[in-house]
Short mmCIF file of C-alpha atoms in Angstrom, two decimals:
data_model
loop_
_atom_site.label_atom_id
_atom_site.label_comp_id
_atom_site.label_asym_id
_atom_site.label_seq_id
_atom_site.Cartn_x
_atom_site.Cartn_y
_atom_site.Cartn_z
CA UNK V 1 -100.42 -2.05 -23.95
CA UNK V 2 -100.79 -3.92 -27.03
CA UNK V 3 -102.54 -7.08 -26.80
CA UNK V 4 -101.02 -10.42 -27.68
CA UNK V 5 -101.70 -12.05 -30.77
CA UNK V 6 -103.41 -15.30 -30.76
CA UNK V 7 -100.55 -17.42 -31.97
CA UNK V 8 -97.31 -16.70 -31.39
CA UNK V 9 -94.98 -16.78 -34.59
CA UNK V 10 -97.49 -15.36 -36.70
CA UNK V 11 -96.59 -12.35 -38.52
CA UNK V 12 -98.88 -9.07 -39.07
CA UNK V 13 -99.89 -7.56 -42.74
CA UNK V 14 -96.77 -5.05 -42.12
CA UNK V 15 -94.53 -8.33 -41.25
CA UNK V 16 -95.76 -10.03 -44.47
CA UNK V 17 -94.99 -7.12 -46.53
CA UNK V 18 -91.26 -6.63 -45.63
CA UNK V 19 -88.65 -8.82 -44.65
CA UNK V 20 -85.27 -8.57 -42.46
CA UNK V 21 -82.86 -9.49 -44.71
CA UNK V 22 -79.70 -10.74 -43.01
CA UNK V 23 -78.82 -10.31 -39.27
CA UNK V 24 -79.43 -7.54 -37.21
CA UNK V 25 -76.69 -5.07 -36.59
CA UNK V 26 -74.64 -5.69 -33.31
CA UNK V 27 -75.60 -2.28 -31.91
CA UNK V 28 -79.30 -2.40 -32.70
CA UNK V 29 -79.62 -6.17 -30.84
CA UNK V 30 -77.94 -5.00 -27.87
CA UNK V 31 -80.45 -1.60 -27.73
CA UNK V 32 -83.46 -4.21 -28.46
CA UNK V 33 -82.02 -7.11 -25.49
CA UNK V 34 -81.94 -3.55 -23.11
CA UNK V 35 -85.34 -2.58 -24.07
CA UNK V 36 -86.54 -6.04 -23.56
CA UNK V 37 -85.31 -6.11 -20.29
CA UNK V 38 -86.12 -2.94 -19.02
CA UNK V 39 -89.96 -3.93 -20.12
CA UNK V 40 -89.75 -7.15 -18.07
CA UNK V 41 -90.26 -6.28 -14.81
CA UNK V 42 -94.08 -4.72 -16.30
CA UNK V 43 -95.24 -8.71 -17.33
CA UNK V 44 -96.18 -11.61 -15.47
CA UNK V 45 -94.53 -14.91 -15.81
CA UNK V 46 -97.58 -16.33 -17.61
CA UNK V 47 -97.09 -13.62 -20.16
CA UNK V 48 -93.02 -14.64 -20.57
CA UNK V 49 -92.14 -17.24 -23.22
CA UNK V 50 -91.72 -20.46 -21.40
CA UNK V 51 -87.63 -20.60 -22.60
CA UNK V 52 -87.43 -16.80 -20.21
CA UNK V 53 -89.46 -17.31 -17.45
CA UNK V 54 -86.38 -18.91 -15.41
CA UNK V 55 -84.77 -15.02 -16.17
CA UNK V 56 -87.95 -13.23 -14.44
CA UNK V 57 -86.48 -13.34 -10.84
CA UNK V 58 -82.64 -11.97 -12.00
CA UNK V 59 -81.43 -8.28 -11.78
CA UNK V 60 -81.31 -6.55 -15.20
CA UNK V 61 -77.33 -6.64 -15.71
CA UNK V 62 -77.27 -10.41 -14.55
CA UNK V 63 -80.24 -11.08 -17.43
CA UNK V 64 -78.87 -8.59 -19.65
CA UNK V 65 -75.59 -11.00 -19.36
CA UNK V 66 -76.94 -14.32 -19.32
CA UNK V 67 -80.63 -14.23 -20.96
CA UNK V 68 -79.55 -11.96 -24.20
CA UNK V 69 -79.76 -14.51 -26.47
CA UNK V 70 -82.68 -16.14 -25.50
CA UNK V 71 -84.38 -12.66 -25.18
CA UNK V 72 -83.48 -11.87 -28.68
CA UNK V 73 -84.42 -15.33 -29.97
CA UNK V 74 -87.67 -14.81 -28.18
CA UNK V 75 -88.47 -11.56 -29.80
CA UNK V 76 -87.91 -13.35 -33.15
CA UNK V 77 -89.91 -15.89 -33.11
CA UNK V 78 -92.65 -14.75 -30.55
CA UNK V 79 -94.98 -12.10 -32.26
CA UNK V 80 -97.06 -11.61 -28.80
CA UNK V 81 -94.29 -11.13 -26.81
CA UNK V 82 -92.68 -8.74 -29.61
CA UNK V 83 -95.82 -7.26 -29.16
CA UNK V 84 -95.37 -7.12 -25.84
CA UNK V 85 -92.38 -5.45 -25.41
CA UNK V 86 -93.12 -3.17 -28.33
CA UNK V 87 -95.92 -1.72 -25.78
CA UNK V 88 -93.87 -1.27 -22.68
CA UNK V 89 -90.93 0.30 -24.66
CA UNK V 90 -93.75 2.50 -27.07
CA UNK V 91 -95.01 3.66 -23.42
CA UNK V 92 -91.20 4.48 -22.34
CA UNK V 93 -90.59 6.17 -25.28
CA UNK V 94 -94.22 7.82 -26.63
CA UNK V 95 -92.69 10.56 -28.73
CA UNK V 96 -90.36 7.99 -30.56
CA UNK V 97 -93.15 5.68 -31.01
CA UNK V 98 -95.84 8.22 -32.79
CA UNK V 99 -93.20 9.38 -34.39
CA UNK V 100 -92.68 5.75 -36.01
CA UNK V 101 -96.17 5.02 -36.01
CA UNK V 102 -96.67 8.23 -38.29
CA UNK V 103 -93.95 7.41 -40.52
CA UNK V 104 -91.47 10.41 -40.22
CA UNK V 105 -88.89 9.47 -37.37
CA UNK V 106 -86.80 12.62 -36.02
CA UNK V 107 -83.84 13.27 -37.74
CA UNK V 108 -82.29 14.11 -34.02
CA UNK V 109 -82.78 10.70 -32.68
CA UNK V 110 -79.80 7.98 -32.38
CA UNK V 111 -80.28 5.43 -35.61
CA UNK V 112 -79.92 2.60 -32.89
CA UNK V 113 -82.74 3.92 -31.10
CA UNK V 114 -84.70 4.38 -33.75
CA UNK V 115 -83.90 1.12 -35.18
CA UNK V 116 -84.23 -1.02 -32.44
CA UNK V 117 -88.34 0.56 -31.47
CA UNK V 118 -88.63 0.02 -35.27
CA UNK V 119 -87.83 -4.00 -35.06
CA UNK V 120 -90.56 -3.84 -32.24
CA UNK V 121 -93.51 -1.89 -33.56
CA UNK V 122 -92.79 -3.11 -36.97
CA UNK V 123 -94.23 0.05 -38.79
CA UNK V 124 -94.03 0.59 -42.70
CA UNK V 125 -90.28 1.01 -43.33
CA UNK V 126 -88.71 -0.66 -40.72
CA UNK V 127 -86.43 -2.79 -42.45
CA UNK V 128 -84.80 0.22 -44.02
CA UNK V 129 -84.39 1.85 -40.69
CA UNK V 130 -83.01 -1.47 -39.42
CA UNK V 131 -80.58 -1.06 -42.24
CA UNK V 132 -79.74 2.74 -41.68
CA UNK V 133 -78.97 2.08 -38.02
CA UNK V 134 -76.54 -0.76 -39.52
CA UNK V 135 -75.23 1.51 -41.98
CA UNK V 136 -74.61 4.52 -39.63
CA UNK V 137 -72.75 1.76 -36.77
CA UNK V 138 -70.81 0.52 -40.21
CA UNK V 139 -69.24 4.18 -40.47
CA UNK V 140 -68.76 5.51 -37.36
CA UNK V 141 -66.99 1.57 -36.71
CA UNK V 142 -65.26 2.77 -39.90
CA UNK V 143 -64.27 6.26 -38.22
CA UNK V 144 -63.28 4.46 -34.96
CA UNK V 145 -60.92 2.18 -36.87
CA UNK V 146 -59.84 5.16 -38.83
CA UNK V 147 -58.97 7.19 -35.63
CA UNK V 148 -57.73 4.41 -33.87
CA UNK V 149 -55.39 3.44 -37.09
CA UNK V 150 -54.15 7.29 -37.07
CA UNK V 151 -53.49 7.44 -33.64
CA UNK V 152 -51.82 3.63 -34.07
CA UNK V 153 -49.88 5.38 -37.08
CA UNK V 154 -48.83 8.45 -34.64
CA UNK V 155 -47.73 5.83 -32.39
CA UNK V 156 -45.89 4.19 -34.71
CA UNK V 157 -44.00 7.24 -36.50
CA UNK V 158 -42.98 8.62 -33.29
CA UNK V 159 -41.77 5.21 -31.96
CA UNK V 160 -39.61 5.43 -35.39
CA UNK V 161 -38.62 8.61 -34.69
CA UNK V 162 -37.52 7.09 -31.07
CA UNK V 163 -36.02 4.35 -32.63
CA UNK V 164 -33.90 6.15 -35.10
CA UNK V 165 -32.60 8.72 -32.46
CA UNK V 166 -31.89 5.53 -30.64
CA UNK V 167 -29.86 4.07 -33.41
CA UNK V 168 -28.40 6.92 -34.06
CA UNK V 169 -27.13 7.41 -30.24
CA UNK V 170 -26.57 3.00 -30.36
CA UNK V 171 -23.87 4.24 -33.54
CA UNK V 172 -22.12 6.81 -32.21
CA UNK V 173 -21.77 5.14 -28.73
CA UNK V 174 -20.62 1.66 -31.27
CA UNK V 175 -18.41 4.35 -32.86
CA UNK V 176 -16.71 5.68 -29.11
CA UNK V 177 -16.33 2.08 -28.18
CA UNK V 178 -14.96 1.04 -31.49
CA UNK V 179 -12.30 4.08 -31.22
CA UNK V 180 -11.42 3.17 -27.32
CA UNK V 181 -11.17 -0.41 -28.65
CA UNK V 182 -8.85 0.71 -31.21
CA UNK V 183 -6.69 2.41 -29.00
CA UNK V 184 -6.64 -0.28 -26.49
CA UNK V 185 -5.66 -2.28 -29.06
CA UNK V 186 -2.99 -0.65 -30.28
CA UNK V 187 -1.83 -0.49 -26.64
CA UNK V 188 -1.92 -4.20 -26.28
CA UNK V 189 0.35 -4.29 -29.53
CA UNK V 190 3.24 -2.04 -27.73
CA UNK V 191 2.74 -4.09 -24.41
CA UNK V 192 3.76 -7.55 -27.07
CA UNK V 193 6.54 -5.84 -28.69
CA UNK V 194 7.66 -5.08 -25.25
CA UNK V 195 7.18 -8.33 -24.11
CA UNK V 196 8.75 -10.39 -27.19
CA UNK V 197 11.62 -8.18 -26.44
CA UNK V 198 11.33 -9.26 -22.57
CA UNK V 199 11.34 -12.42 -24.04
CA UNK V 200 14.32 -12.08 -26.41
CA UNK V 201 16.15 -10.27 -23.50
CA UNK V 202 15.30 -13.59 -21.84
CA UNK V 203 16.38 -16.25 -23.56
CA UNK V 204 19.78 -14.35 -24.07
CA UNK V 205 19.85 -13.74 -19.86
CA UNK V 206 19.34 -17.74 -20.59
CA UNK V 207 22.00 -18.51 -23.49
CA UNK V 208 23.99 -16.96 -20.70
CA UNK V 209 23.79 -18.65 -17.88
CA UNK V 210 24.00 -21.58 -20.32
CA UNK V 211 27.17 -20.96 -21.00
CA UNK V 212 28.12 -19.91 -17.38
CA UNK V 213 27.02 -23.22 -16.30
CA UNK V 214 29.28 -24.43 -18.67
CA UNK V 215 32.03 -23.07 -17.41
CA UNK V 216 31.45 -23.52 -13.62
CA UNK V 217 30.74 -27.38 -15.06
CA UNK V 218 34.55 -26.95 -16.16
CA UNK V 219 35.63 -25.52 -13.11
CA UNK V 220 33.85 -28.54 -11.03
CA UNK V 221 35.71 -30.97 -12.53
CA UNK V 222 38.79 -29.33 -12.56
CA UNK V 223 38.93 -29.02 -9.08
CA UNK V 224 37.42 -32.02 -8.55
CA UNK V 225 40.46 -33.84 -10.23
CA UNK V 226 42.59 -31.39 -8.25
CA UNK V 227 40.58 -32.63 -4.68
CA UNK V 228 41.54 -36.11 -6.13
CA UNK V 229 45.11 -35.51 -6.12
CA UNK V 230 45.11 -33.80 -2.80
CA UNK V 231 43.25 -36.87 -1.69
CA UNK V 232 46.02 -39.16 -2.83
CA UNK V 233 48.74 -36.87 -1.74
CA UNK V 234 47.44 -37.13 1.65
CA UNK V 235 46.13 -40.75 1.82
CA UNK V 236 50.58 -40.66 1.31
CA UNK V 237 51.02 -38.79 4.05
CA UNK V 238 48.50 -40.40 6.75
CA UNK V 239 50.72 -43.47 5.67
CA UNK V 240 53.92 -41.84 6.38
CA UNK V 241 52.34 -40.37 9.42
CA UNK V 242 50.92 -44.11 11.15
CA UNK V 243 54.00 -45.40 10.45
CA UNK V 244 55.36 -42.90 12.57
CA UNK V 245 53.15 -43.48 15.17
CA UNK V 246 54.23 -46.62 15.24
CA UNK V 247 57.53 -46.22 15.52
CA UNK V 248 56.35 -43.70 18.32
CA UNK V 249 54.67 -46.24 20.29
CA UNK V 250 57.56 -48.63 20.32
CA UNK V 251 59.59 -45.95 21.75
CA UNK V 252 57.22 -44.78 24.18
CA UNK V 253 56.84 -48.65 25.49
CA UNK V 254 60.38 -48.88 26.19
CA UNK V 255 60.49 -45.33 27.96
CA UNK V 256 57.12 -46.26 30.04
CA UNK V 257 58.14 -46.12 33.17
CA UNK V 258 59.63 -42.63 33.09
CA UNK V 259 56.58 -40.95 31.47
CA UNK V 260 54.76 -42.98 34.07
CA UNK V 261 56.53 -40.53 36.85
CA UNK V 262 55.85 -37.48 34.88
CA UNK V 263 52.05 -38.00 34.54
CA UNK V 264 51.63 -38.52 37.60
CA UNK V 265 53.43 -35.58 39.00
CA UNK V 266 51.24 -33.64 36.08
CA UNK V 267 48.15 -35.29 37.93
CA UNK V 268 49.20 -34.02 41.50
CA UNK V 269 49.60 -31.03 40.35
CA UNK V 270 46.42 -30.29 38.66
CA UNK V 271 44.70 -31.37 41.89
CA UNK V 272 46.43 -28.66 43.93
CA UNK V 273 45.41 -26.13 41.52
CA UNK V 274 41.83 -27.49 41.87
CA UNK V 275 41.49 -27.60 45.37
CA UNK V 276 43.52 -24.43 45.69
CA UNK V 277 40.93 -22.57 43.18
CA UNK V 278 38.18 -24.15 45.38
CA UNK V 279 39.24 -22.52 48.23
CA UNK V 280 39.74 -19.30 46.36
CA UNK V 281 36.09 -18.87 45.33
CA UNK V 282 34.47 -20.49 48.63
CA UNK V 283 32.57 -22.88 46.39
CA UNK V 284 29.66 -25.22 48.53
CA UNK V 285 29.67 -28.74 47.94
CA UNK V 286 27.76 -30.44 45.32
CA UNK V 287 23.97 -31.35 46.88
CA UNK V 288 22.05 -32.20 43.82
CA UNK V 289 23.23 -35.31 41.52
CA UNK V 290 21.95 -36.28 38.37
CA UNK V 291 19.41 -38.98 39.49
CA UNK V 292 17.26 -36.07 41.33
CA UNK V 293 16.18 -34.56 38.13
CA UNK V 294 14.63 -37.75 36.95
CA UNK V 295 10.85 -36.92 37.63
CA UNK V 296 8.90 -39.79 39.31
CA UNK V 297 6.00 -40.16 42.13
CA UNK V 298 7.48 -40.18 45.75
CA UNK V 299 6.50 -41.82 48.23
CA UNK V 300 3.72 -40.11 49.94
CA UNK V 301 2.06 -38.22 47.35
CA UNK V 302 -0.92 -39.36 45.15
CA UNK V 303 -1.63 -39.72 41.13
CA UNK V 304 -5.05 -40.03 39.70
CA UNK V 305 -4.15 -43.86 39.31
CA UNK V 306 -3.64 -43.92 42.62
CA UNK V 307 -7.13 -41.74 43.28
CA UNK V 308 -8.95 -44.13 41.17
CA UNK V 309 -7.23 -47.44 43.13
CA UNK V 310 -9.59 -45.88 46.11
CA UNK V 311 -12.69 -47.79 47.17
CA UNK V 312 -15.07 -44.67 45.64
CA UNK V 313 -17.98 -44.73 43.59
CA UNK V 314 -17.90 -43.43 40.07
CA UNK V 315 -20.65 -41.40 41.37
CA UNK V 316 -19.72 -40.08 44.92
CA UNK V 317 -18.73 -36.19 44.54
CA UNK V 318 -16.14 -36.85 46.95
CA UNK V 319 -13.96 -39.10 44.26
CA UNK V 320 -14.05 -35.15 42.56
CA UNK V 321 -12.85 -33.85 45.52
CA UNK V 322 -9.68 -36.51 46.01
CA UNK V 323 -8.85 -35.70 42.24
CA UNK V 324 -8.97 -31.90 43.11
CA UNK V 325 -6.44 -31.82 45.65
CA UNK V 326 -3.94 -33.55 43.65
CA UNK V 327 -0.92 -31.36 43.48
CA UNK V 328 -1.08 -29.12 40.10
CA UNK V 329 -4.75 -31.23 39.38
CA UNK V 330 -6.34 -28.93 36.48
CA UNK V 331 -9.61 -30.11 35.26
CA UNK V 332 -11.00 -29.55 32.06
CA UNK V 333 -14.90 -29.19 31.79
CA UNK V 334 -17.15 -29.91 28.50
CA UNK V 335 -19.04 -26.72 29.39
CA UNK V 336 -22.23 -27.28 26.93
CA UNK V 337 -22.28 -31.44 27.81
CA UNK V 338 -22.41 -30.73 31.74
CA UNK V 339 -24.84 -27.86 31.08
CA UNK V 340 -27.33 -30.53 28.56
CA UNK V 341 -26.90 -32.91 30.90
CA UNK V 342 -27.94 -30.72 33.99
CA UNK V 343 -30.77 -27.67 32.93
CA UNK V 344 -30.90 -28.72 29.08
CA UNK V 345 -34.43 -26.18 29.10
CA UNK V 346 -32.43 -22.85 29.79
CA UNK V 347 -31.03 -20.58 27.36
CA UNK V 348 -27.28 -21.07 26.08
CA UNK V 349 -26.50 -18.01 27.83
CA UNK V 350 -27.75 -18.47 31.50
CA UNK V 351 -26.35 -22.46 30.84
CA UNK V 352 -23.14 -21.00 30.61
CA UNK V 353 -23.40 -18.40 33.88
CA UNK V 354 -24.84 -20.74 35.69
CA UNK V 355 -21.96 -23.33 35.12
CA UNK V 356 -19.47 -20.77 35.37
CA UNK V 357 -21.07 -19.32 38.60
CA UNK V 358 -20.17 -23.05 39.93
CA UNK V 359 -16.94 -23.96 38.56
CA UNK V 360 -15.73 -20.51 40.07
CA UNK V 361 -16.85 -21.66 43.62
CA UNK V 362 -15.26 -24.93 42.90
CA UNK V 363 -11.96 -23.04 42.07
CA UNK V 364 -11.43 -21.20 45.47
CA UNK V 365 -12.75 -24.04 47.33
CA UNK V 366 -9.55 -26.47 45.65
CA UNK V 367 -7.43 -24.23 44.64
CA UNK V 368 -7.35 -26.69 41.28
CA UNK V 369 -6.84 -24.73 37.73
CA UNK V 370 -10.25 -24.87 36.20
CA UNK V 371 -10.49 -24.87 32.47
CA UNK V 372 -14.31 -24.82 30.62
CA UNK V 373 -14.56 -25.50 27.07
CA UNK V 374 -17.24 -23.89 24.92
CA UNK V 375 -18.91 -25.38 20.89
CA UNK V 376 -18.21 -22.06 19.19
CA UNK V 377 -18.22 -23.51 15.42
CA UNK V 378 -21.59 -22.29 14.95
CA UNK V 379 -21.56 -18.70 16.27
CA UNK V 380 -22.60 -15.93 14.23
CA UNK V 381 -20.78 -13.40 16.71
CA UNK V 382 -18.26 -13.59 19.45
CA UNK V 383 -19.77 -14.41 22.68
CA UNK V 384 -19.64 -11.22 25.41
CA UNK V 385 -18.41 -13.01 28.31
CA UNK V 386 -16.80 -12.14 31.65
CA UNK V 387 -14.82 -15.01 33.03
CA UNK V 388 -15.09 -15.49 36.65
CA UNK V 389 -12.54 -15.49 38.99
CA UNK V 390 -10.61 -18.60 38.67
CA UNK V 391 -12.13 -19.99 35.75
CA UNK V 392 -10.34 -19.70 32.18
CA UNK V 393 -13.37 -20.07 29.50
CA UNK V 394 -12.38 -20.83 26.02
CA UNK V 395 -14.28 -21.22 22.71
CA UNK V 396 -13.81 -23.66 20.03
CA UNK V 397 -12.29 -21.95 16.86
CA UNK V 398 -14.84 -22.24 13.49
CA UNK V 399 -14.12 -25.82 11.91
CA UNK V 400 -12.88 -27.14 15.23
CA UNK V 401 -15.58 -28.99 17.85
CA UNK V 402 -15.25 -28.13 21.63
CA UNK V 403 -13.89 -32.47 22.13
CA UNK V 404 -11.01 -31.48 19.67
CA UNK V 405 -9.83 -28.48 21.74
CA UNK V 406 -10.41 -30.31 25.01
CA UNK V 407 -7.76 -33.57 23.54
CA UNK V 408 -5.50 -30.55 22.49
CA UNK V 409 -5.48 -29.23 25.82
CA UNK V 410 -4.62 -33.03 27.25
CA UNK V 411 -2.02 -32.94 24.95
CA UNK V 412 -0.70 -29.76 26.27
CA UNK V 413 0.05 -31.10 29.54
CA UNK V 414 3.11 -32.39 30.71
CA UNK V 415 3.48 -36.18 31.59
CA UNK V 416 2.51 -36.67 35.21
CA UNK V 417 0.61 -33.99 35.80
CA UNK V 418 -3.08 -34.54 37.00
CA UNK V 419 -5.60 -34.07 34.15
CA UNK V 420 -9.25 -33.99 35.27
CA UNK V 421 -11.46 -34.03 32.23
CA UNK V 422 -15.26 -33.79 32.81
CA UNK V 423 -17.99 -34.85 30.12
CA UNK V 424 -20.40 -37.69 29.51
CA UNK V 425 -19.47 -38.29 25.97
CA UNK V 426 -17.92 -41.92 25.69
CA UNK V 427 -15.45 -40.56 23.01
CA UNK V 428 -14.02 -38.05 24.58
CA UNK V 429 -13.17 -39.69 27.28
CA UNK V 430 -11.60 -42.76 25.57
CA UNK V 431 -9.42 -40.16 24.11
CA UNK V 432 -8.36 -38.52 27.27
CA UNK V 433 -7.64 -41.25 28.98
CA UNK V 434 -5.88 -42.89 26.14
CA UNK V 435 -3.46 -39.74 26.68
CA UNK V 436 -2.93 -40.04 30.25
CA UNK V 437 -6.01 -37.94 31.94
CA UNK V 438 -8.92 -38.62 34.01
CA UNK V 439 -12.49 -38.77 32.87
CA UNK V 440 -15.40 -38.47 35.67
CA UNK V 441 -19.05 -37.88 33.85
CA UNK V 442 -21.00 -34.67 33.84
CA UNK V 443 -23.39 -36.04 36.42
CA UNK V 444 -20.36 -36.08 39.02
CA UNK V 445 -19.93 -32.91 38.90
CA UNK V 446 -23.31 -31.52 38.84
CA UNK V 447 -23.74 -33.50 41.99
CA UNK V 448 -20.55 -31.78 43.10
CA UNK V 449 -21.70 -28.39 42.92
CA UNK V 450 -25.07 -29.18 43.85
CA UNK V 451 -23.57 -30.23 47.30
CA UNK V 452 -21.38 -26.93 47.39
#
């Protein structure tokens, strides 16, 4: 190893003599950072500038990275750690170095390489190696752009040659399109001759009728003023004809009593013939008059008013059962407010079997015409359901709410007939009762069927 010089900074005879003029090439400072750094791991930290010794613990690609400045500033202006380095790379590379040291460099080796051991050792010459090395990365930089400017240029030409055969396909497909649009429009011209003669044709089809409402104009008021004069002539003649009448009347005052005699024996006679044709076709008596098909309650039978008059609880399951066995009672059921209100943590689906499973008991225990009303606004599918026995099951139609179906239903009914609506919503069963039915809440019913 070489040893350090006893001040740093100070240059040697051979430094003195020449010079670097300028900056070192790109290439060469990289190879000189790499041989830097491959030489570090050989020197202590006392031996390290002070500005590197921070680097001494990195990996060689992380200093390579982040000390290659310093290193090369270093090498600069530190002739024993030039020095330094110049020993550890000499000893990686002997037959470089004698080569250098003897003044005749191979011819074989890489300028960089040659260059950047030469910035090192310093040995008669260097500069002009220094300078080679920039001159030889200067031209093959030159050849690189060069081949990368005829490759760019082979890139270019055949995207013009693209480009053109583009343009050339971009004209004749223009040209196709330009021909179809031709024709098309020469179509559209023969479609408005046709149609200014539709409209010609028109407006004398018009003219026409024109004229022919002319005439029937004519016609109106000619018969109108002929109407007139029928009008007066017999306006004449119902004159002529009440004073006939008249004159009629007095006569048939002054004959009274004879035609008197003859209606009456007209009367008897029509009599016979009725009770004879009576006889004839054995025809009962009359049993039903016309004040038995006036519809009203009888006495002895029961309305919901008179259901509700009872001394029940809103809440006693039995006030259900009284409504029930009405005669006729249907009861309509807000299927998803009764299921909410009774197992809200269940699935929609076993909510509605297990409602349905209890309305259909309910059913053949009354014999009542059960009706349960479904929300189907929001589904995304019709519903795959069996109705039980008993038990009609309807769904709401998209846009429509299960409470508008249910006061459709009410609506539905005839007047008088028991209406048993079922649901907890205050709403609903304002409107229901406002049309003549009878609300009970959800919670009656679940009691109900919780009893059955």
């Amino acid at each position: 190893m070489v040893e350090p010089r006893e001040s740093p900074g100070v240059s040697s005879e051979e430094d003195a003599a020449e010079v670097l003029d300028g900056t070192l090439p790109e290439g060469v400072r990289r190879r000189i950072v790499t041989l830097a750094d491959e030489s570090f791991g050989g020197l202590t930290v006392a031996e390290l500038p002070p500005q590197l010794r921070q680097y001494a613990r990195f990996t060689p690609s992380r200093r390579v990275k982040l000390a290659g400045n310093a290193i090369a500033a270093a090498l600069e202006s530190d002739a024993g750690f030039r020095e330094r380095i110049a020993g550890r790379a000499a000893e990686l590379q002997p037959e470089l170095a004698a080569a250098l040291r003897g003044g005749s460099p191979p011819a074989a080796a890489e300028p960089v390489d040659v260059a950047a051991l030469a910035y090192l050792l310093r040995p008669p010459g260097w500069v002009k190696l220094i300078a080679a090395a920039g001159e030889e990365e200067q031209r093959a930089g030159a050849e690189r752009a060069g081949e990368e400017a005829a490759r760019e240029l082979a890139r270019l030409r055949t995207e013009l040659a693209e480009a053109r055969a583009a343009a050339r396909g971009e004209s004749e497909r223009t040209r196709h399109e330009l021909e179809a649009l031709r024709r098309e429009n020469e179509g559209l011209h023969r479609r408005l001759r046709s149609a200014l003669s539709d409209v010609k044709r028109g407006e004398a089809a018009v003219r026409k009728l024109q004229q022919e409402g002319a005439a029937a104009r004519e016609d109106a008021a000619a018969q109108l003023a002929a109407a007139e004069s029928e009008a007066r002539r017999l306006r004449a003649r119902l004159s002529e004809a009440e004073s006939g009448l008249e004159a009629s009347r007095r006569a048939a005052r002054e004959g009274r009593s004879v035609e008197d005699m003859r209606v009456r024996l007209l009367l008897d006679t029509v009599l016979d013939a009725a009770q004879g044709l009576r006889r004839e076709l054995a025809l009962p008596p009359a049993r039903m008059t016309p004040a038995d098909t006036v519809r009203a309650v009888e006495p002895g039978t029961m309305s919901p008013k008179d259901v509700a008059a009872r001394a029940l609880s809103a809440t006693d399951p039995a006030l259900l059962d009284q409504l029930l066995a009405l005669p006729q009672a249907h009861m309509v059921v807000d299927g998803y407010n009764v299921t909410k209100t009774g197992y809200p943590t269940l699935p929609l689906e076993k909510q509605r079997l297990r409602l349905l499973g209890g309305l259909a008991g309910l059913a053949a225990q009354t014999g009542a015409e059960v009706t349960c009303v479904f929300d189907g606004a929001e589904l995304a599918a019709p519903v795959l359901l069996a109705p039980p026995r008993g038990v009609r099951v309807l769904f709401s139609k998209p846009g429509e709410t299960a409470d508008e179906l249910i006061r459709r239903l009410v609506r539905a009914e005839p007047t008088g007939r028991p209406v048993v609506v079922v649901s907890a919503d205050r709403e609903v069963a304002d409107g229901v009762a406002a049309a003549g039915a009878r609300p009970v809440s959800s919670a009656l019913l679940l009691k109900r069927l919780a009893r059955s």
